[in-house]
Amino acid sequence: MYAQNSRRRKDKHGNMLMAWWNGNGAAPVLRHDENAILMERAKNEQSLAQMAKNGKDDDASRIICSVIARLHTHPTPYPAYLVPLDVKFKSLGLADARQGGVFERCNQVADELLAAPQDIVALHGDIHHGNILDFGEKGWLAIDPKGMIGERGFDYANLFCNPDKETATAPGRLAQQVLIASDAAKIEPKRLLQWIAAWAGLSAAWAIEDGDDPVTAMYIAKAALNEINL
């Protein structure tokens, strides 16, 4: 069964990236242009958010990591329209200049990562429990990418701020999921924690810019910084 309506997107780069992935790790795209895509309908018989909130957080994280890994297998050359990570991190620099504190520490970590990137790939840019859907026999597939390029570790960081405040900030949850994700992704735990701190700081900066509550992102940023003694 296929979707009968186009998913309107503000981010044309995301539309183009969905088509470029061609169903490998991402939802199959049936038709597309710069303004909209028509994609196959998800089955949605299972929910990663519900799994994470109901005793299967480890399983949900492993599924997310497996989908990210598939997305990252696409070979070069990467599309020229992908936005470099350092462009996306400008808001964190502004938050550092205005408020310092945790934002300064997160920005320092981000600067170090961006100055010496490893394993450059086409990035989804907004991986979380709600952006990976159950497609039945085709498995779990991603939707709604942002169309970015940079170190692959970035795509794993947002799962630690999700699926909700209660789950993300549960005692011991960060440390446990770092063990799960670092093993599944084959990323050294400290490097992953650095990306978590950088991403959470950026997420908090965006929340403040948009007038939203940054409390969950700030909690994760502080927790990740504490884990790496910064």
XYZ file of C-alpha atoms in Angstrom:
230
model
C 0.000 0.000 0.000
C 1.305 3.427 -0.895
C 0.709 6.900 0.463
C -1.790 8.893 -1.552
C -0.568 12.336 -0.565
C 2.731 14.146 -0.823
C 4.699 14.966 2.308
C 5.318 18.707 2.019
C 8.754 19.726 3.149
C 10.386 23.084 3.781
C 13.794 21.499 3.365
C 14.373 20.752 -0.302
C 17.732 19.186 0.577
C 15.904 16.603 2.653
C 13.594 15.761 -0.247
C 16.526 15.288 -2.578
C 18.435 13.188 -0.054
C 15.453 10.872 0.463
C 15.386 10.224 -3.282
C 19.186 9.735 -3.385
C 19.031 7.088 -0.645
C 16.636 5.185 -2.922
C 15.024 3.129 -0.172
C 18.261 1.910 1.439
C 17.684 2.762 5.085
C 15.087 5.380 4.176
C 11.466 5.165 3.124
C 11.070 4.441 -0.619
C 10.279 7.571 -2.617
C 7.822 7.094 -5.471
C 7.900 10.611 -6.924
C 9.624 13.809 -5.898
C 10.605 17.338 -6.746
C 12.282 20.073 -4.701
C 9.078 20.926 -2.856
C 7.441 17.595 -2.085
C 7.874 13.848 -2.051
C 5.459 10.980 -2.453
C 6.711 8.081 -0.385
C 5.542 4.611 0.477
C 3.239 4.426 3.483
C 4.656 2.991 6.707
C 2.916 0.065 8.410
C 3.376 1.658 11.873
C 2.498 -1.558 13.665
C 5.369 -0.888 16.060
C 6.708 2.356 17.544
C 10.267 2.917 18.693
C 9.103 5.580 21.128
C 6.676 3.162 22.753
C 9.371 0.493 22.876
C 11.763 2.871 24.631
C 9.118 3.961 27.137
C 7.970 0.423 27.897
C 11.051 -1.515 28.913
C 12.678 -2.009 25.506
C 14.908 1.063 25.359
C 18.005 -1.019 24.529
C 16.196 -2.702 21.639
C 14.960 0.631 20.287
C 18.474 2.087 20.382
C 19.909 -0.908 18.544
C 17.268 -0.550 15.828
C 18.004 3.148 15.456
C 21.728 2.444 15.189
C 21.138 -0.214 12.533
C 19.096 2.208 10.418
C 21.733 4.923 10.740
C 24.400 2.447 9.670
C 22.421 1.591 6.530
C 22.029 5.256 5.643
C 25.763 5.751 6.048
C 26.688 2.937 3.656
C 25.888 4.955 0.549
C 29.083 5.464 -1.448
C 30.674 8.661 -2.638
C 30.361 11.002 -4.404
C 27.922 12.628 -2.027
C 25.403 15.157 -3.330
C 26.750 18.697 -3.636
C 23.678 20.230 -1.967
C 24.379 18.712 1.459
C 24.950 21.340 4.164
C 28.227 21.100 6.156
C 27.847 20.503 9.880
C 29.758 23.630 10.863
C 27.030 25.739 9.265
C 24.424 24.088 11.490
C 26.476 24.728 14.629
C 26.474 28.523 14.331
C 23.592 28.802 16.799
C 25.685 27.068 19.466
C 28.443 29.631 18.975
C 25.931 32.447 19.390
C 24.553 30.874 22.575
C 28.111 30.579 23.899
C 28.756 34.266 23.199
C 25.508 35.328 24.879
C 25.361 33.000 27.892
C 28.601 31.034 28.268
C 28.437 28.347 30.948
C 27.279 25.000 29.590
C 27.025 26.500 26.108
C 30.695 27.475 26.236
C 31.717 23.945 27.217
C 29.520 22.378 24.523
C 30.835 24.813 21.935
C 34.429 23.942 22.802
C 33.652 20.268 22.281
C 31.883 21.001 18.999
C 34.809 23.077 17.744
C 37.202 20.204 18.457
C 35.007 17.694 16.647
C 34.396 19.906 13.635
C 38.085 20.762 13.328
C 39.115 17.106 12.987
C 36.154 15.120 11.608
C 36.276 11.358 11.143
C 34.285 9.135 8.778
C 32.561 11.809 6.669
C 29.166 10.694 5.334
C 25.853 12.045 4.094
C 23.935 12.712 7.313
C 20.255 12.418 8.083
C 20.604 15.277 10.554
C 17.508 14.644 12.691
C 17.509 11.029 13.823
C 15.095 10.316 16.644
C 12.526 7.694 17.582
C 9.731 9.380 15.642
C 11.723 9.657 12.404
C 12.274 5.910 12.037
C 9.107 4.029 11.145
C 7.996 0.428 10.838
C 7.656 -0.553 7.165
C 6.696 -4.157 7.809
C 8.656 -6.630 5.694
C 11.051 -3.847 4.624
C 11.986 -3.217 8.234
C 12.609 0.052 10.007
C 13.273 3.011 7.688
C 14.045 6.693 8.186
C 12.020 9.720 7.107
C 12.417 13.519 7.279
C 16.178 14.055 6.844
C 17.737 17.512 6.898
C 20.367 16.899 4.211
C 23.747 17.448 5.849
C 27.308 16.185 5.554
C 29.886 15.550 8.249
C 31.158 13.006 10.749
C 28.869 10.010 11.126
C 28.872 10.256 14.928
C 26.591 13.273 14.726
C 23.657 11.162 13.552
C 23.738 9.029 16.705
C 23.627 11.892 19.213
C 19.965 12.880 19.104
C 18.619 9.511 20.233
C 19.892 10.387 23.734
C 17.553 13.397 23.970
C 14.558 11.269 22.978
C 11.888 9.916 22.920
C 10.649 12.159 25.764
C 11.883 14.030 28.826
C 11.060 11.250 31.291
C 12.927 8.588 29.331
C 15.890 10.766 28.330
C 16.533 12.032 31.859
C 15.954 8.755 33.714
C 18.836 7.995 36.132
C 21.520 5.894 34.452
C 19.845 6.034 31.043
C 22.576 8.062 29.307
C 25.395 5.776 30.449
C 23.458 2.636 29.511
C 22.516 3.842 26.044
C 26.056 5.070 25.363
C 27.233 1.508 25.943
C 24.548 0.164 23.591
C 25.068 2.745 20.842
C 28.861 2.873 20.925
C 28.981 -0.896 20.527
C 26.366 -0.976 17.760
C 27.882 1.976 15.898
C 31.525 1.022 16.492
C 32.265 4.485 17.851
C 34.555 4.995 20.839
C 32.356 5.930 23.862
C 34.179 9.184 24.598
C 33.811 10.316 20.984
C 30.108 9.527 21.114
C 29.732 11.435 24.387
C 31.433 14.417 22.767
C 28.895 14.362 19.941
C 26.074 14.043 22.470
C 27.327 17.092 24.363
C 27.767 19.093 21.161
C 24.359 18.112 19.791
C 22.513 18.664 23.079
C 24.067 22.116 23.410
C 23.026 22.953 19.865
C 19.516 21.585 20.482
C 19.194 23.731 23.609
C 20.375 26.794 21.674
C 17.765 26.167 18.984
C 15.061 25.685 21.623
C 15.863 29.046 23.171
C 15.874 30.729 19.764
C 12.430 29.261 19.042
C 10.979 30.070 22.438
C 10.792 26.405 23.432
C 11.840 24.671 26.646
C 15.537 23.647 26.560
C 15.451 21.697 29.824
C 15.843 18.180 28.389
C 18.653 19.165 26.028
C 20.422 21.067 28.799
C 20.150 18.055 31.116
C 21.689 15.768 28.488
C 24.402 18.308 27.658
C 25.446 18.572 31.303
C 25.307 14.819 31.809
C 27.449 14.132 28.742
C 29.976 16.804 29.747
C 30.190 15.280 33.221
C 30.841 11.840 31.716
C 33.843 13.210 29.809
C 34.955 15.388 32.771
C 34.432 18.751 31.077
